[in-house]
Short mmCIF file of C-alpha atoms in Angstrom, two decimals:
data_model
loop_
_atom_site.label_atom_id
_atom_site.label_comp_id
_atom_site.label_asym_id
_atom_site.label_seq_id
_atom_site.Cartn_x
_atom_site.Cartn_y
_atom_site.Cartn_z
CA MET J 27 157.58 -171.11 236.14
CA GLY J 28 157.47 -167.56 237.52
CA LEU J 29 154.74 -166.61 235.02
CA LYS J 30 152.86 -163.31 235.76
CA ALA J 31 149.49 -161.80 234.77
CA GLY J 32 149.20 -158.20 235.05
CA ILE J 33 145.95 -156.64 236.30
CA VAL J 34 145.42 -153.31 234.33
CA GLY J 35 142.68 -150.81 233.66
CA LEU J 36 141.59 -147.21 234.30
CA PRO J 37 141.72 -145.87 237.75
CA ASN J 38 138.72 -146.78 240.03
CA VAL J 39 137.50 -149.83 238.06
CA GLY J 40 138.17 -152.20 240.93
CA LYS J 41 141.62 -153.59 240.15
CA SER J 42 143.07 -153.30 243.63
CA THR J 43 139.85 -154.74 245.22
CA LEU J 44 140.12 -157.69 242.86
CA PHE J 45 143.81 -158.12 243.67
CA ASN J 46 143.08 -158.10 247.32
CA ALA J 47 140.47 -160.83 247.00
CA LEU J 48 142.82 -162.83 244.83
CA THR J 49 145.71 -162.80 247.07
CA ALA J 50 144.43 -161.81 250.46
CA ALA J 51 147.13 -159.03 250.25
CA LYS J 52 146.31 -155.56 251.36
CA ALA J 53 146.89 -153.34 248.37
CA GLU J 54 145.43 -149.93 249.13
CA ALA J 55 142.05 -149.54 247.59
CA ALA J 56 141.09 -145.95 247.59
CA ASN J 57 138.62 -143.74 245.76
CA TYR J 58 141.11 -141.61 243.82
CA PRO J 59 143.46 -142.31 240.95
CA PHE J 60 147.02 -143.62 241.36
CA CYS J 61 146.56 -144.95 244.90
CA THR J 62 148.72 -147.92 243.71
CA ILE J 63 151.97 -146.54 242.61
CA ASP J 64 154.31 -149.55 242.86
CA PRO J 65 153.01 -152.78 241.52
CA ASN J 66 151.71 -155.24 244.11
CA VAL J 67 152.66 -158.89 243.47
CA GLY J 68 150.71 -161.86 244.92
CA VAL J 69 151.12 -165.60 244.49
CA VAL J 70 147.88 -167.46 244.37
CA THR J 71 147.01 -171.19 244.17
CA VAL J 72 145.49 -172.49 240.95
CA PRO J 73 142.17 -174.23 241.98
CA ASP J 74 142.33 -177.85 240.72
CA GLU J 75 140.02 -180.54 242.19
CA ARG J 76 142.10 -183.25 240.60
CA LEU J 77 144.87 -182.58 243.18
CA ALA J 78 142.64 -183.37 246.05
CA LYS J 79 141.22 -186.50 244.35
CA ILE J 80 144.66 -187.86 243.56
CA SER J 81 145.68 -187.21 247.21
CA GLY J 82 142.67 -188.90 248.53
CA LEU J 83 143.68 -192.13 246.66
CA VAL J 84 147.48 -191.94 247.14
CA LYS J 85 147.32 -190.50 250.77
CA PRO J 86 150.62 -188.58 250.74
CA GLN J 87 152.23 -186.85 253.75
CA LYS J 88 152.15 -183.50 251.88
CA ILE J 89 150.08 -181.86 249.15
CA VAL J 90 151.58 -179.02 247.04
CA PRO J 91 149.43 -177.22 244.53
CA THR J 92 150.65 -175.10 241.53
CA VAL J 93 150.64 -171.43 241.70
CA MET J 94 150.43 -168.18 239.59
CA GLU J 95 151.67 -164.60 240.16
CA PHE J 96 149.33 -161.68 239.82
CA VAL J 97 150.60 -158.13 239.57
CA ASP J 98 148.32 -155.27 240.43
CA ILE J 99 149.41 -152.32 238.29
CA ALA J 100 148.31 -148.75 238.87
CA GLY J 101 145.54 -147.30 236.61
CA LEU J 102 146.40 -146.09 233.21
CA VAL J 103 144.93 -142.94 231.82
CA ALA J 104 144.70 -141.30 228.32
CA GLY J 105 148.21 -139.99 227.53
CA ALA J 106 150.04 -142.71 229.50
CA SER J 107 152.21 -143.54 226.51
CA LYS J 108 153.53 -139.99 226.66
CA GLY J 109 154.04 -140.12 230.50
CA GLU J 110 150.64 -138.84 231.72
CA GLY J 111 149.63 -140.06 235.20
CA LEU J 112 152.92 -141.83 235.81
CA GLY J 113 152.26 -143.62 232.59
CA ASN J 114 155.88 -144.50 231.72
CA GLN J 115 156.44 -146.38 234.98
CA PHE J 116 153.16 -148.23 234.69
CA LEU J 117 153.79 -149.27 231.12
CA ALA J 118 157.18 -150.67 232.13
CA ASN J 119 155.47 -152.72 234.88
CA ILE J 120 153.11 -154.18 232.30
CA ARG J 121 155.99 -154.97 229.97
CA GLU J 122 157.40 -157.34 232.53
CA THR J 123 154.19 -159.57 232.67
CA ASP J 124 153.25 -162.47 230.44
CA ALA J 125 149.52 -161.78 230.05
CA ILE J 126 147.05 -158.99 230.74
CA LEU J 127 143.85 -159.05 232.78
CA HIS J 128 142.10 -155.94 231.65
CA VAL J 129 139.60 -154.98 234.31
CA VAL J 130 136.68 -153.04 232.91
CA ARG J 131 134.12 -151.08 234.96
CA CYS J 132 130.60 -152.34 234.33
CA PHE J 133 128.78 -150.95 237.29
CA GLU J 134 127.20 -147.58 238.42
CA ASP J 135 128.26 -146.11 241.77
CA SER J 136 127.83 -142.41 242.55
CA ASN J 137 130.29 -142.93 245.42
CA VAL J 138 133.12 -144.05 243.18
CA VAL J 139 134.45 -141.40 240.74
CA HIS J 140 134.99 -142.42 237.12
CA VAL J 141 137.91 -140.61 235.61
CA ALA J 142 135.95 -140.04 232.42
CA GLY J 143 132.78 -138.96 234.11
CA SER J 144 130.59 -141.84 233.03
CA VAL J 145 130.52 -145.63 232.66
CA ASP J 146 131.37 -146.78 229.17
CA PRO J 147 133.22 -150.11 228.92
CA LEU J 148 134.00 -149.89 225.21
CA ARG J 149 135.33 -146.37 225.45
CA ASP J 150 137.47 -147.35 228.46
CA ILE J 151 138.83 -150.44 226.72
CA GLY J 152 139.66 -148.27 223.68
CA THR J 153 141.56 -145.82 225.91
CA ILE J 154 143.73 -148.55 227.39
CA ASN J 155 144.31 -150.34 224.07
CA THR J 156 145.30 -147.05 222.44
CA GLU J 157 147.87 -146.24 224.98
CA LEU J 158 149.41 -149.77 224.77
CA ILE J 159 149.46 -149.45 220.91
CA LEU J 160 151.10 -146.01 221.06
CA ALA J 161 153.70 -147.17 223.54
CA ASP J 162 154.56 -150.12 221.23
CA LEU J 163 154.56 -147.83 218.21
CA ASP J 164 157.05 -145.58 219.84
CA SER J 165 159.33 -148.54 220.65
CA VAL J 166 159.10 -150.18 217.23
CA ASP J 167 159.56 -146.83 215.44
CA LYS J 168 162.83 -146.38 217.18
CA ARG J 169 163.90 -149.97 216.30
CA LEU J 170 162.88 -149.41 212.67
CA LYS J 171 165.08 -146.32 212.35
CA ARG J 172 168.04 -148.15 213.93
CA ILE J 173 167.99 -151.15 211.56
CA GLU J 174 166.72 -149.61 208.31
CA LYS J 175 170.12 -148.51 206.93
CA ALA J 176 171.77 -151.72 208.04
CA ALA J 177 169.02 -153.94 206.31
CA GLN J 178 169.60 -152.03 203.00
CA SER J 179 173.38 -152.51 202.99
CA SER J 180 173.96 -155.79 204.88
CA LYS J 181 173.94 -159.25 203.43
CA ASP J 182 173.17 -160.81 206.81
CA ALA J 183 169.89 -162.76 206.31
CA ASN J 184 168.92 -162.30 209.99
CA ILE J 185 169.03 -158.51 209.70
CA LYS J 186 166.72 -158.70 206.72
CA ILE J 187 164.32 -160.99 208.44
CA GLU J 188 164.21 -158.67 211.46
CA TYR J 189 163.74 -155.61 209.27
CA GLY J 190 160.84 -157.25 207.45
CA LEU J 191 159.14 -158.18 210.64
CA VAL J 192 159.58 -154.74 212.29
CA LYS J 193 158.12 -153.12 209.19
CA LYS J 194 155.06 -155.33 209.35
CA VAL J 195 154.54 -154.72 213.08
CA TRP J 196 155.04 -150.96 212.62
CA SER J 197 152.39 -150.92 209.82
CA ALA J 198 149.91 -152.79 211.98
CA LEU J 199 150.44 -150.45 215.04
CA ASN J 200 150.24 -147.50 212.83
CA ASP J 201 146.80 -148.69 211.65
CA SER J 202 145.80 -148.95 215.40
CA LYS J 203 146.03 -152.88 215.38
CA PRO J 204 147.82 -154.68 218.17
CA ALA J 205 151.01 -156.44 217.33
CA ARG J 206 149.32 -159.83 218.05
CA THR J 207 147.41 -159.45 214.83
CA VAL J 208 150.52 -159.61 212.71
CA GLU J 209 151.22 -163.10 211.01
CA VAL J 210 154.60 -164.17 212.09
CA ASN J 211 156.63 -167.17 210.71
CA ASP J 212 159.12 -169.34 212.62
CA ASP J 213 162.14 -167.28 211.42
CA GLU J 214 160.54 -164.00 212.64
CA GLN J 215 159.28 -165.27 216.05
CA PRO J 216 162.64 -164.79 217.97
CA PHE J 217 162.86 -161.16 216.72
CA LEU J 218 159.24 -160.46 217.73
CA HIS J 219 160.01 -161.85 221.18
CA GLU J 220 162.99 -159.60 221.51
CA LEU J 221 160.75 -156.51 220.96
CA HIS J 222 158.99 -157.07 224.23
CA LEU J 223 155.72 -155.53 223.00
CA LEU J 224 152.79 -154.85 225.21
CA THR J 225 150.22 -155.69 222.53
CA THR J 226 151.59 -159.21 221.77
CA LYS J 227 150.44 -160.28 225.27
CA PRO J 228 147.18 -162.30 225.47
CA VAL J 229 144.27 -160.49 227.06
CA LEU J 230 141.41 -161.53 229.31
CA TYR J 231 138.70 -158.83 229.84
CA VAL J 232 137.35 -158.94 233.32
CA CYS J 233 134.02 -157.20 233.67
CA ASN J 234 133.65 -155.97 237.21
CA VAL J 235 129.87 -155.81 237.85
CA ALA J 236 127.64 -154.56 240.60
CA GLU J 237 126.33 -157.22 243.01
CA LYS J 238 122.78 -156.79 241.59
CA ASP J 239 124.09 -157.36 238.15
CA TYR J 240 126.25 -160.41 238.91
CA VAL J 241 125.12 -163.56 237.09
CA SER J 242 126.61 -166.69 238.48
CA ASP J 243 126.93 -169.92 236.51
CA SER J 244 123.90 -171.51 238.10
CA ALA J 245 121.92 -168.37 237.51
CA VAL J 246 122.81 -168.30 233.88
CA ASP J 247 121.50 -171.89 233.62
CA SER J 248 118.15 -170.70 235.03
CA GLY J 249 117.75 -168.12 232.29
CA ALA J 250 119.03 -164.98 233.97
CA THR J 251 120.36 -162.25 231.66
CA LYS J 252 123.64 -160.46 231.69
CA SER J 253 123.94 -156.73 231.76
CA ALA J 254 124.19 -154.80 228.42
CA TRP J 255 127.68 -153.68 229.30
CA VAL J 256 128.92 -157.24 229.89
CA LYS J 257 127.39 -158.30 226.54
CA GLN J 258 129.24 -155.45 224.83
CA VAL J 259 132.60 -156.60 226.27
CA GLU J 260 131.87 -160.25 225.32
CA GLU J 261 131.17 -159.20 221.73
CA LEU J 262 134.33 -157.08 221.51
CA ALA J 263 136.44 -159.83 223.04
CA ALA J 264 135.08 -162.38 220.54
CA HIS J 265 135.70 -160.04 217.61
CA GLU J 266 139.32 -159.60 218.81
CA GLY J 267 139.86 -163.34 219.44
CA ASN J 268 140.24 -162.69 223.25
CA GLN J 269 138.20 -163.91 226.18
CA SER J 270 136.04 -162.25 228.83
CA ILE J 271 134.66 -163.06 232.21
CA ALA J 272 132.29 -161.31 234.63
CA ILE J 273 133.28 -160.87 238.27
CA CYS J 274 131.89 -158.81 241.13
CA SER J 275 134.93 -157.67 243.00
CA ALA J 276 132.86 -156.50 246.03
CA ILE J 277 131.34 -160.11 246.49
CA GLU J 278 134.77 -161.76 245.98
CA ALA J 279 136.31 -159.38 248.53
CA GLU J 280 133.68 -160.33 250.98
CA ILE J 281 134.12 -164.11 250.34
CA SER J 282 137.90 -163.80 250.71
CA GLN J 283 137.53 -162.21 254.24
CA LEU J 284 135.24 -164.89 255.67
CA PRO J 285 136.57 -167.83 257.69
CA GLU J 286 137.16 -170.94 255.59
CA ASP J 287 134.33 -172.85 257.25
CA GLU J 288 131.78 -170.12 256.36
CA ARG J 289 132.77 -169.51 252.76
CA LEU J 290 130.88 -172.43 251.19
CA GLU J 291 127.56 -171.57 252.91
CA PHE J 292 127.89 -167.93 251.85
CA ILE J 293 128.70 -168.86 248.23
CA GLN J 294 125.77 -171.25 248.05
CA SER J 295 123.42 -168.56 249.49
CA LEU J 296 124.29 -166.41 246.54
CA GLY J 297 123.43 -169.24 244.06
CA MET J 298 127.16 -169.77 243.08
CA LYS J 299 128.84 -173.04 242.62
CA GLU J 300 132.35 -171.64 243.50
CA PRO J 301 134.02 -168.30 244.00
CA GLY J 302 134.14 -166.30 240.81
CA LEU J 303 137.90 -165.91 241.44
CA SER J 304 138.37 -169.63 240.98
CA ARG J 305 137.08 -169.32 237.50
CA LEU J 306 139.24 -166.21 236.95
CA ILE J 307 142.39 -167.99 238.05
CA ARG J 308 141.71 -170.91 235.72
CA GLU J 309 140.95 -168.55 232.78
CA ALA J 310 144.28 -166.75 233.41
CA TYR J 311 146.02 -170.05 233.53
CA LYS J 312 144.54 -171.05 230.23
CA LEU J 313 145.29 -167.55 228.87
CA LEU J 314 149.02 -168.36 229.34
CA ASN J 315 148.65 -171.60 227.55
CA LEU J 316 149.54 -173.58 230.70
CA ILE J 317 148.72 -177.10 231.75
CA THR J 318 149.30 -179.12 234.88
CA TYR J 319 150.97 -182.50 235.41
CA PHE J 320 151.29 -184.24 238.68
CA THR J 321 153.88 -186.24 240.66
CA ALA J 322 152.34 -188.72 243.21
CA GLY J 323 153.94 -190.81 245.99
CA GLU J 324 153.57 -191.42 249.63
CA LYS J 325 155.73 -188.48 250.61
CA GLU J 326 154.11 -185.91 248.37
CA VAL J 327 151.53 -185.30 245.77
CA ARG J 328 152.39 -182.13 243.79
CA ALA J 329 151.05 -180.15 240.81
CA TRP J 330 153.56 -178.78 238.26
CA THR J 331 153.01 -176.05 235.69
CA ILE J 332 154.24 -176.34 232.10
CA ARG J 333 153.25 -174.87 228.80
CA LYS J 334 150.99 -176.82 226.52
CA GLY J 335 153.11 -178.81 223.98
CA THR J 336 156.03 -179.47 226.43
CA LYS J 337 157.91 -182.68 225.97
CA ALA J 338 158.75 -185.05 228.73
CA PRO J 339 162.44 -184.00 229.32
CA GLN J 340 161.58 -180.30 229.48
CA ALA J 341 158.71 -181.15 231.87
CA ALA J 342 161.15 -182.99 234.04
CA GLY J 343 163.38 -179.93 233.99
CA VAL J 344 160.76 -177.98 235.82
CA ILE J 345 161.41 -180.18 238.85
CA HIS J 346 165.24 -180.01 238.55
CA SER J 347 167.66 -179.30 235.72
CA ASP J 348 169.37 -182.75 236.44
CA PHE J 349 166.12 -184.52 235.55
CA GLU J 350 166.18 -182.93 232.12
CA ARG J 351 169.95 -183.28 231.57
CA GLY J 352 169.96 -187.03 232.54
CA PHE J 353 166.48 -187.89 231.25
CA ILE J 354 166.04 -191.66 230.46
CA ARG J 355 162.25 -192.10 230.27
CA ALA J 356 159.00 -191.03 231.87
CA GLU J 357 156.70 -193.57 233.45
CA THR J 358 153.17 -192.28 233.36
CA TYR J 359 149.34 -192.77 233.43
CA HIS J 360 146.52 -190.27 233.32
CA CYS J 361 144.80 -189.07 236.52
CA GLU J 362 141.44 -190.06 235.07
CA ASP J 363 142.70 -193.68 235.02
CA LEU J 364 143.49 -193.39 238.71
CA PHE J 365 140.07 -191.99 239.45
CA GLN J 366 138.43 -194.86 237.68
CA LEU J 367 140.67 -197.77 238.81
CA LYS J 368 141.64 -196.31 242.35
CA SER J 369 145.24 -197.47 242.46
CA GLU J 370 148.52 -197.60 240.61
CA SER J 371 148.64 -201.39 240.81
CA ALA J 372 145.20 -201.60 239.19
CA ILE J 373 146.30 -199.17 236.43
CA LYS J 374 149.27 -201.41 235.67
CA ASP J 375 147.09 -204.51 235.68
CA ALA J 376 144.72 -202.77 233.20
CA GLY J 377 147.72 -202.04 230.79
CA LYS J 378 147.38 -198.25 231.19
CA TYR J 379 150.80 -197.56 232.86
CA ARG J 380 153.14 -196.56 230.10
CA SER J 381 156.82 -195.84 229.60
CA GLU J 382 157.50 -192.77 227.33
CA GLY J 383 160.70 -191.45 225.73
CA LYS J 384 162.08 -187.96 225.06
CA ASP J 385 159.59 -187.14 222.30
CA TYR J 386 156.52 -187.63 224.49
CA VAL J 387 154.31 -184.52 224.70
CA VAL J 388 153.02 -184.29 228.28
CA ARG J 389 149.20 -184.06 228.53
CA ASP J 390 147.19 -181.99 231.04
CA GLY J 391 146.42 -184.31 233.95
CA ASP J 392 149.30 -186.77 233.38
CA VAL J 393 150.87 -188.29 236.54
CA LEU J 394 154.57 -188.74 235.90
CA LEU J 395 157.53 -190.51 237.36
CA PHE J 396 160.86 -189.50 235.76
CA ARG J 397 163.76 -191.86 235.39
CA PHE J 398 167.11 -190.12 234.96
CA ASN J 399 170.95 -190.66 235.43
CA VAL J 400 173.36 -187.93 235.84
#
């Protein structure tokens, strides 16, 4: 689907280290601001154990996972909305993404300079969020001035709808609130989309912690405590209606550099069930409101990405536009039925193999065969 999550934050918070671990790319990770001037783009596989389980039962010739794009964007600083620190260029790069992974420094290290002189996650988050709001306010202010006179004299209902929306958004931004907090109706939604605002994008806060402070899932179960900094970010995210996750970029970078056959042993030695990046990728996937369906046959088992709520013809169109244009029906069952019954023939015998029409809303985990005629 070409969906992108932008990795943002202040300089020296570990963005490029995280990106390198995510994509096995070699973005320069240096101890000084603006070492990343052009955004680095990497395509990563979305971890999904269901794909391997389906393949184990279907035994295809080829397995194709679904993927996401991550964009490593250079560090923002206070004043970025006015062009400080190459801010205009960086803000433009963020504008081209679909979601924001906001990396927050939650570790002390005297060898890594902090641009503000000390570690303070809430202050750092405030700096970035303020710059995004100011950039949006500048954009919306210009738009408001352009349409204000037209809205007062025109009888065009669409102009009046747009004007009302822009005023609401301007008021929220002027009160230091992100555009995503504005209530928007169905008539206003297209005009909001056309504004391409930074603060309408969903946000996942990524707490980058020191190795000694990293708490894996299994460690949490055993009663270990999170750092105060991580708790602060979690509380802020909950208040905003956003999500947060804790990652140790240094550990993840080390895991990513190991040979495949040594990774599991290393992960288990740290008390981890899986790499933290697997959780991060899945959270980013959910952040974009994405789900996965599968196609399964002897030649290929493949995972496909669609937005939650997509109907069958549009899901078919992800494979090929002809599938959507000539859609007849979708033959489907859920992957859990396959895991339980072990074969498609057993699923049919159990009465769980269905034929669905154009109004069927595809579920996460559906296995689909599209019938079409062009």
